[in-house]
CSV table of N, CA and C in Angstrom, one decimal:
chain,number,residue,atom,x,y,z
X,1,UNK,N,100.6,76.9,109.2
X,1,UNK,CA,100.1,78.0,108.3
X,1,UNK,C,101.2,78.2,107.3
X,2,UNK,N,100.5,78.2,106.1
X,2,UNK,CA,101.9,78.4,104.7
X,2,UNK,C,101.8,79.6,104.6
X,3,UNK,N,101.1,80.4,104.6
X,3,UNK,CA,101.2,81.9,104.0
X,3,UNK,C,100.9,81.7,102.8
X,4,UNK,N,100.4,80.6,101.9
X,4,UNK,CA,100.1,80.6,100.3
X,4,UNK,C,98.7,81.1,100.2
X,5,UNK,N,99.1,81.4,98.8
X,5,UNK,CA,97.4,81.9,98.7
X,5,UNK,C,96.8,81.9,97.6
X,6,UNK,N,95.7,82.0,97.2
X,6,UNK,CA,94.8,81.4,95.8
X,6,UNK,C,94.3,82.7,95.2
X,7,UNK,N,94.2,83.6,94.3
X,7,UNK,CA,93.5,84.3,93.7
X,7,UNK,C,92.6,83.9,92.8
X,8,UNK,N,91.8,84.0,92.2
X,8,UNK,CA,90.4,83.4,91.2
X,8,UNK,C,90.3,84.7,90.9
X,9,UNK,N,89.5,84.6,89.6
X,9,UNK,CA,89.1,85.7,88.5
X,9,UNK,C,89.9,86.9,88.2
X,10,UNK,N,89.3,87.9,87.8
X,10,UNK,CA,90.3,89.0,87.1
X,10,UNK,C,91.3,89.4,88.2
X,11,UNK,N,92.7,88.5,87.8
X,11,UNK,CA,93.5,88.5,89.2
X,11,UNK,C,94.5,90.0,87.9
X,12,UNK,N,94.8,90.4,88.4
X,12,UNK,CA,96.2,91.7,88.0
X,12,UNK,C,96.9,92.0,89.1
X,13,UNK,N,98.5,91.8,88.6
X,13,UNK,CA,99.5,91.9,89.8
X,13,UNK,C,100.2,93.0,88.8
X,14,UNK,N,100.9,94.2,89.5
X,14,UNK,CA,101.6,95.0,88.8
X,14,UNK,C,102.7,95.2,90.2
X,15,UNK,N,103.7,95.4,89.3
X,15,UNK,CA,105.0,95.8,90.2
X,15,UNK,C,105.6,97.1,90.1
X,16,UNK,N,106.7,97.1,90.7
X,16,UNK,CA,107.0,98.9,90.7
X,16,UNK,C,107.5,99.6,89.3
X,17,UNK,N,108.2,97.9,88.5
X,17,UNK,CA,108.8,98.4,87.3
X,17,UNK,C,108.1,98.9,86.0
X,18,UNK,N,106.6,98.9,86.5
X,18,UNK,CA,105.5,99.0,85.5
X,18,UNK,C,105.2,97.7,84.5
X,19,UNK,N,105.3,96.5,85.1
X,19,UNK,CA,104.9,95.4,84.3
X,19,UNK,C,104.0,95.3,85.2
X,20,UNK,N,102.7,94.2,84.2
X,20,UNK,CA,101.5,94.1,84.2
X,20,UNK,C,101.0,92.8,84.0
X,21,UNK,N,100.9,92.0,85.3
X,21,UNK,CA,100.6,90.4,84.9
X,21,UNK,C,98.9,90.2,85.1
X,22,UNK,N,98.4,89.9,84.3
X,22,UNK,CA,97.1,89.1,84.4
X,22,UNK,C,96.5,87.9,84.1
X,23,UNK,N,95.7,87.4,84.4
X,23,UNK,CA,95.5,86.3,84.5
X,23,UNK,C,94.0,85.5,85.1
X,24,UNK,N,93.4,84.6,85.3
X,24,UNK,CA,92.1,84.0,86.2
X,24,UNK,C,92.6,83.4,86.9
X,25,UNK,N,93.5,83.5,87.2
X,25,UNK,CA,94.2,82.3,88.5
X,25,UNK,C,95.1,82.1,88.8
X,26,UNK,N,96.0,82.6,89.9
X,26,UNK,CA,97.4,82.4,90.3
X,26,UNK,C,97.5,81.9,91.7
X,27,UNK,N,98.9,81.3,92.0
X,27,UNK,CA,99.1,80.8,93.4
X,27,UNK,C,100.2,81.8,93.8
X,28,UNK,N,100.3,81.5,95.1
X,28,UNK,CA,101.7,82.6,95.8
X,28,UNK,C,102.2,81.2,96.7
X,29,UNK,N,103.0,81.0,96.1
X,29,UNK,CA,103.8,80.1,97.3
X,29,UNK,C,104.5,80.2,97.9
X,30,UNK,N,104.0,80.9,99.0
X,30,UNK,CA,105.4,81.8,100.1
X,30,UNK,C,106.9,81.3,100.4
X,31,UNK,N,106.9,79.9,100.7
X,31,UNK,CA,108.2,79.3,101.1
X,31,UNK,C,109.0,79.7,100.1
X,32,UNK,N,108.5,79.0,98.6
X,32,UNK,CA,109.6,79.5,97.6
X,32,UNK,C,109.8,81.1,97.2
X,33,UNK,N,108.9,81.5,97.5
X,33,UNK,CA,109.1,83.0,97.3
X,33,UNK,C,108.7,83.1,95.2
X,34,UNK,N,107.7,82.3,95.2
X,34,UNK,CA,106.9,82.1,93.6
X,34,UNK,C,105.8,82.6,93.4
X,35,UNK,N,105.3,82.6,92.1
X,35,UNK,CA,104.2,83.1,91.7
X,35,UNK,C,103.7,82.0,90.5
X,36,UNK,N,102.9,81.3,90.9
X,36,UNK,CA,102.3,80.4,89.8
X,36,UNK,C,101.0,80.1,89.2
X,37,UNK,N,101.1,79.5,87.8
X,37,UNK,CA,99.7,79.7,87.4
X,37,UNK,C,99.8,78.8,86.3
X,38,UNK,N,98.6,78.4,86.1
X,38,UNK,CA,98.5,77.0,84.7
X,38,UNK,C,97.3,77.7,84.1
X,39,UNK,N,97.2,78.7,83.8
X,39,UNK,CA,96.1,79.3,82.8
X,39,UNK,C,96.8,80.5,82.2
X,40,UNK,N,96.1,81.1,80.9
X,40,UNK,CA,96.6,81.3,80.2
X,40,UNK,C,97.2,83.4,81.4
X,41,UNK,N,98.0,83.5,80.2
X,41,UNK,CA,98.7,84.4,81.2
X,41,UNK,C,99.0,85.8,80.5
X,42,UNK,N,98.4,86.9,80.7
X,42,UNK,CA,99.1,88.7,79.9
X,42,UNK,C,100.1,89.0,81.1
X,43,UNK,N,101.5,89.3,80.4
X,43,UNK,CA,102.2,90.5,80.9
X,43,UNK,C,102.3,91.7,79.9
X,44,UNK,N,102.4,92.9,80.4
X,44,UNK,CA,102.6,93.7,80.1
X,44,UNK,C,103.1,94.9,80.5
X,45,UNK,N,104.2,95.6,79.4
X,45,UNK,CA,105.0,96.5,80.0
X,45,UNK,C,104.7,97.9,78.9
X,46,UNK,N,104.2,99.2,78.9
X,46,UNK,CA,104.4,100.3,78.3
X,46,UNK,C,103.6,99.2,77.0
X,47,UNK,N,104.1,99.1,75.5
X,47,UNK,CA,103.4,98.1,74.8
X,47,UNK,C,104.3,96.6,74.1
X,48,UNK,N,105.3,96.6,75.2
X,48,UNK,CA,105.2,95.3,74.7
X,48,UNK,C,104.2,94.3,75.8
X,49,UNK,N,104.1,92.9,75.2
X,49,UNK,CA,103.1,92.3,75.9
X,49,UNK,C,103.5,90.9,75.6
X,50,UNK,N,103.5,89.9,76.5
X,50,UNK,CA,104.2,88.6,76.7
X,50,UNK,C,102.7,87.7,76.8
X,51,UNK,N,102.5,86.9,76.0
X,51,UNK,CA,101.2,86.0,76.6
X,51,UNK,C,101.7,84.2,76.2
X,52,UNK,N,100.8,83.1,77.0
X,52,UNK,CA,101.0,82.3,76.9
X,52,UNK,C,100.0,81.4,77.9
X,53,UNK,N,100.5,79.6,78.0
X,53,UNK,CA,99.6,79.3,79.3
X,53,UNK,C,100.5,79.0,80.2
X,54,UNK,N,100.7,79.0,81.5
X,54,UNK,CA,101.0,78.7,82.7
X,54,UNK,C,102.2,79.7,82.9
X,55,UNK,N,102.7,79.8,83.9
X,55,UNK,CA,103.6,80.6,84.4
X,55,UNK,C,104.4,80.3,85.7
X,56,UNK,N,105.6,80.1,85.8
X,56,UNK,CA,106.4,80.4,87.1
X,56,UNK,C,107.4,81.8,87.2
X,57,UNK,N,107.0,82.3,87.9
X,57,UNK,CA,107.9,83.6,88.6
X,57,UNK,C,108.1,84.2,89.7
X,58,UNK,N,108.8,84.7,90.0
X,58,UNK,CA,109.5,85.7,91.3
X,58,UNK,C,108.4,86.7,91.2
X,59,UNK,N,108.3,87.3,92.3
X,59,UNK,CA,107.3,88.6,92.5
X,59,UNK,C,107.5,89.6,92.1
X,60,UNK,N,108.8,89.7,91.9
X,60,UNK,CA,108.7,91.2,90.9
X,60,UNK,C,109.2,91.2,89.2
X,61,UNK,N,108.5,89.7,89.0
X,61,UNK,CA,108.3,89.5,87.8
X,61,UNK,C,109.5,89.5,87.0
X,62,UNK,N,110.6,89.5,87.6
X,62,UNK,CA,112.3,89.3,86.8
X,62,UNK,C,112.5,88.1,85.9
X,63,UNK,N,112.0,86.9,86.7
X,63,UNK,CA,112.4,85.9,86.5
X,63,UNK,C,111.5,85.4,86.1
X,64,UNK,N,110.9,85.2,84.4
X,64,UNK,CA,109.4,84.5,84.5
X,64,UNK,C,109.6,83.5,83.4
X,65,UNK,N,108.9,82.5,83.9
X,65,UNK,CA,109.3,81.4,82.6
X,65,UNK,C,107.7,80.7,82.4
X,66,UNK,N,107.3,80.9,81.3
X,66,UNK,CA,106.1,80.5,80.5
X,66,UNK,C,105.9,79.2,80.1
X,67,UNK,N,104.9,78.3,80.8
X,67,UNK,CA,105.1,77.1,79.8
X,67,UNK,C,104.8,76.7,78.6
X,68,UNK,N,104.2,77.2,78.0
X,68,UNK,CA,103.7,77.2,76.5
X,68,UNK,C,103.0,78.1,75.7
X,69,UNK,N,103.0,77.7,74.4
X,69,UNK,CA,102.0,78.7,73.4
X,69,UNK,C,102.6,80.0,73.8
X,70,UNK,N,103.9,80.3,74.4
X,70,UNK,CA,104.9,81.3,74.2
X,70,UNK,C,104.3,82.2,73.1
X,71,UNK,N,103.8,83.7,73.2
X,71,UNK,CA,103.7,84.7,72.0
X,71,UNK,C,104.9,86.0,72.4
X,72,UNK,N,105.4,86.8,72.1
X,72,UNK,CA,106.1,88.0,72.5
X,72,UNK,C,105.5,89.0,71.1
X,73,UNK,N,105.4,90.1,71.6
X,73,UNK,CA,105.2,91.4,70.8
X,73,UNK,C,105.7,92.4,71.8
X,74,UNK,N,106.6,92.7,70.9
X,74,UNK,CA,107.6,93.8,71.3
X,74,UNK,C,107.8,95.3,70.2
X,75,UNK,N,107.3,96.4,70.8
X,75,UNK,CA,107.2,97.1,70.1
X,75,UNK,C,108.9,98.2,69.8
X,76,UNK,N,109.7,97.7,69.0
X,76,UNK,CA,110.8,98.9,69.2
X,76,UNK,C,110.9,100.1,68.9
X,77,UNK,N,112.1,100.2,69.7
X,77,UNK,CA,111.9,101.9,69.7
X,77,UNK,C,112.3,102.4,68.5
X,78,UNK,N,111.8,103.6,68.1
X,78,UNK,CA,111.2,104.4,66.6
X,78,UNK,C,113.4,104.3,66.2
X,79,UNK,N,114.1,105.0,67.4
X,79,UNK,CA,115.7,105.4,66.9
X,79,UNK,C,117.0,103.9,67.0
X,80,UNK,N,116.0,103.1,67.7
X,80,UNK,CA,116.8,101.8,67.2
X,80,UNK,C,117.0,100.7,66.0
X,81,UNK,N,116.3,101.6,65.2
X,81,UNK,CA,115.4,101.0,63.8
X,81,UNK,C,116.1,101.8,62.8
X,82,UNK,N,117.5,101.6,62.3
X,82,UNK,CA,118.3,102.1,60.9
X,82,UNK,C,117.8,102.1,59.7
């Protein structure tokens, strides 16, 4: 028994830091301690928002690396803007 597991359709994983992953399909690959996906992918944090297709990451979403069609929108803050 792997402990891996398959999620299908409106899968949403949220973590404690308030990011917001969604997606139609992800894997959990327990041995590595990953989170994987080859369809297209939302994170999101307060309003910024990261999208793209496929994804490898840690579970609490620290470590995420996108494999393509990379977008970022990042909204900054109103007093970091001179």
């Amino acid at each position: 028994n792997t402990n891996n597991m398959i999620a299908k359709g409106n899968v949403i994983v949220r973590n404690t830091k308030g990011y917001t992953l969604e997606t139609d399909e992800l894997v959990w690959i327990n041995k590595q301690n990953k989170i994987i996906s080859d369809k297209f992918v939302r994170i999101t944090q307060d309003k910024d928002v990261i999208t793209g297709i496929g994804l490898v990451t840690d579970p609490e979403l620290k470590h995420i690396e996108i494999k393509k069609d990379f977008k970022a929108f990042v909204k900054a803050k109103e007093d970091t803007i001179k």
